C-alpha positions as MATLAB code, in Angstrom:
seq = 'MKRADRLYRLMTRLKDGHVHRAEDLARETGVSLRTIYRDMEVLAASGVPVEGARGEGYSARAAITLPPLNLTEGELEALHLGLAAVGASGMEDMAAAARALSAKIEAVLPEDSGMAAERFGFATYPFAEAAEGFRHMPAIRRAIRARQKLRLTLSGEEAERTVRPLHVDYWGRVWTCIGWDETAGDFASFRIDRVAALRPLPGLFVDEPGKRLSDYRARSGD';
ca = [
      -5.193   24.823   26.631;
      -2.523   24.790   29.340;
      -2.649   27.666   31.791;
       0.802   28.966   30.814;
      -0.228   28.982   27.149;
      -3.500   30.732   27.996;
      -1.680   33.409   29.983;
       0.728   33.967   27.110;
      -2.200   34.279   24.693;
      -3.946   36.767   26.975;
      -0.740   38.738   27.395;
      -0.320   38.921   23.612;
      -3.961   40.000   23.210;
      -3.639   42.814   25.743;
      -0.453   43.974   24.066;
      -2.357   45.688   21.229;
      -3.252   48.559   23.569;
      -7.020   48.208   23.146;
      -9.468   47.573   25.969;
     -10.790   44.005   25.926;
     -13.896   42.855   27.755;
     -13.453   39.907   30.082;
     -16.419   38.227   28.394;
     -14.651   38.338   25.027;
     -11.393   37.033   26.496;
     -13.250   34.188   28.195;
     -14.949   33.225   24.950;
     -11.683   33.337   22.984;
      -9.844   31.119   25.467;
     -12.742   28.827   26.335;
     -12.778   29.480   30.088;
     -15.117   31.089   32.591;
     -15.265   34.758   33.552;
     -13.971   33.877   37.011;
     -10.926   32.244   35.441;
     -10.227   35.360   33.363;
     -10.421   37.534   36.479;
      -7.912   35.265   38.213;
      -5.670   35.280   35.144;
      -5.622   39.087   35.109;
      -4.535   39.076   38.751;
      -1.771   36.564   37.979;
      -0.498   38.597   35.014;
      -0.453   41.776   37.082;
       1.423   40.003   39.894;
       3.909   38.678   37.329;
       4.899   42.162   36.223;
       2.676   42.480   33.142;
       1.349   46.080   33.223;
      -2.353   45.179   33.223;
      -4.878   47.984   33.628;
      -8.615   47.670   34.131;
     -11.181   46.129   36.413;
     -14.122   43.784   36.365;
     -16.898   45.227   34.249;
     -14.574   47.769   32.600;
     -12.279   45.630   30.451;
      -8.521   45.175   30.449;
      -5.527   46.531   28.555;
      -1.764   46.710   29.042;
       0.612   49.656   29.005;
       3.667   49.293   26.779;
       6.216   51.399   28.650;
       8.731   49.778   30.991;
      10.756   52.245   33.025;
      13.112   52.053   35.953;
      13.344   55.341   37.905;
      15.376   57.460   37.652;
      16.482   55.843   34.381;
      14.391   55.311   31.285;
      15.240   51.909   29.801;
      14.507   50.615   26.344;
      13.089   47.118   26.009;
      16.464   45.979   24.683;
      18.292   47.409   27.691;
      15.880   45.779   30.124;
      16.166   42.519   28.205;
      19.957   42.655   28.477;
      19.686   43.297   32.219;
      17.434   40.291   32.794;
      19.539   38.088   30.529;
      22.595   38.869   32.601;
      20.805   38.244   35.885;
      19.343   35.013   34.533;
      22.736   33.725   33.477;
      24.214   34.453   36.909;
      21.129   33.102   38.679;
      21.425   29.782   36.851;
      25.220   29.609   37.054;
      25.428   27.325   40.079;
      27.613   29.813   41.971;
      25.492   30.108   45.087;
      26.850   33.433   46.343;
      26.509   35.116   42.940;
      23.137   33.491   42.300;
      21.878   34.846   45.634;
      23.161   38.299   44.712;
      21.435   38.088   41.310;
      18.128   37.123   42.953;
      18.428   39.975   45.449;
      19.249   42.494   42.718;
      16.391   41.260   40.558;
      13.980   41.647   43.470;
      15.134   45.226   44.047;
      14.732   46.110   40.377;
      11.297   44.559   39.998;
      10.120   46.245   43.193;
      10.488   49.666   41.539;
       9.176   48.851   38.074;
       6.145   51.108   37.481;
       3.971   48.218   36.320;
       4.217   46.687   39.795;
       0.639   46.252   41.006;
       1.603   46.472   44.684;
       1.576   42.708   45.107;
       4.733   40.755   45.849;
       7.023   40.874   42.824;
       8.276   37.620   41.342;
      12.045   37.668   41.523;
      12.649   36.240   38.115;
       9.606   37.425   36.240;
       6.728   35.300   34.975;
       5.107   34.033   38.165;
       3.368   31.004   36.663;
       6.275   30.082   34.432;
       9.480   29.229   36.344;
      12.408   31.325   35.186;
      14.663   28.298   35.223;
      12.611   26.922   32.333;
      12.526   30.233   30.494;
      16.313   30.373   30.789;
      16.482   27.282   28.597;
      15.641   29.503   25.647;
      18.717   31.666   26.173;
      20.926   29.034   24.542;
      19.088   29.616   21.254;
      19.070   33.421   21.455;
      22.502   33.987   19.810;
      21.673   31.690   16.879;
      18.317   33.378   16.323;
      19.825   36.857   16.442;
      22.571   35.863   14.013;
      20.000   34.401   11.653;
      17.936   37.610   11.764;
      20.976   39.704   10.882;
      22.138   37.343    8.127;
      18.641   36.673    6.723;
      19.246   32.968    7.305;
      16.484   30.403    7.469;
      16.123   28.178   10.531;
      14.821   24.647   10.924;
      13.338   24.284   14.378;
      11.134   22.087   16.521;
       9.008   23.360   19.395;
       8.520   21.341   22.568;
       5.348   19.279   22.376;
       5.500   19.149   18.572;
       7.034   16.424   16.419;
       7.022   18.238   13.085;
       9.875   20.558   12.154;
       9.301   24.076   10.877;
      11.284   26.110    8.399;
      11.180   29.706    9.577;
      12.480   33.030    8.345;
      13.245   34.788   11.669;
      12.407   38.493   11.531;
      12.399   39.942   15.039;
      12.958   39.045   18.686;
      10.369   40.567   20.967;
      10.294   40.923   24.757;
       7.099   41.252   26.748;
       6.223   40.475   30.342;
       9.462   38.534   30.968;
       8.841   36.263   27.976;
      11.045   36.286   24.861;
       9.384   35.515   21.548;
      10.481   35.332   17.933;
       8.348   36.595   15.086;
       8.967   35.055   11.699;
       7.524   33.813    8.461;
       6.744   30.101    8.837;
       7.391   28.562    5.427;
       5.927   25.263    6.567;
       2.572   26.828    7.474;
       2.713   29.584    4.876;
       1.941   32.290    7.421;
       3.479   34.444   10.114;
       4.251   32.789   13.437;
       5.146   34.075   16.882;
       6.683   31.481   19.158;
       8.242   31.517   22.605;
      11.992   31.037   22.412;
      11.996   29.003   25.621;
       9.828   26.417   23.837;
      12.410   25.747   21.121;
      13.526   22.147   21.594;
      15.903   21.974   18.612;
      17.241   24.531   16.157;
      19.706   24.551   13.304;
      20.540   27.186   10.689;
      19.932   26.248    7.058;
      22.334   27.134    4.248;
      19.644   28.986    2.320;
      19.263   32.728    2.831;
      16.121   34.711    2.188;
      15.294   38.145    0.855;
      12.424   40.393    1.845;
       9.297   39.571   -0.105;
       6.010   41.494   -0.052;
       3.631   39.913    2.430;
       6.397   38.138    4.328;
       8.233   41.080    5.890;
       8.202   42.298    9.484;
       6.419   45.452    8.299;
       3.676   43.250    6.815;
       3.305   41.408   10.122;
       3.028   44.671   12.026;
       0.527   46.061    9.558;
      -1.619   42.961    9.976;
      -1.429   42.970   13.779;
      -1.907   46.723   14.086;
       1.442   47.364   15.807;
];
């Protein structure tokens, strides 16, 4: 398992709000305890609100606030999307301003562990790569609203998937899409920045028991 994929898996695991022992996380990801300890430090430095210590277990807080304002996840997502677009625009003066503003914002986020904040989020996953997923965000959001199926391919995979997109989620500077994967016959959560190709299909879908967002949340405990 690549380190970036392992960190994403750990981040998703901590997201349930429960305390997880490092020993269990190490066993699930197939790495040593020392590696898990280092991964927790990396996640905390990347802005993921990790709580816990060695021997006590780890969890993650869900709230993301920016004093003196309280921001919703959608509002914070919009803020980072805008900064990302300017940061990758090629306009050096505006890109520098976007990086400076991002650094100021992340410096006051309450999940900051006291270590140096990464200016564009996920420390071990360059934001320039994550920004690649922004080109697919409008199509995915439109498909969610219209109940339109998508045919997509993820980087590193040859096979296409037919997915019913249900929800776009934002966690720890990573955007994901939750949907019902018709190809696999199960729910899937995939990183939007890993979408290599995407096209809407003419067929629409209706909510079916067992394939709805509420069913996914009931299964995952959200």
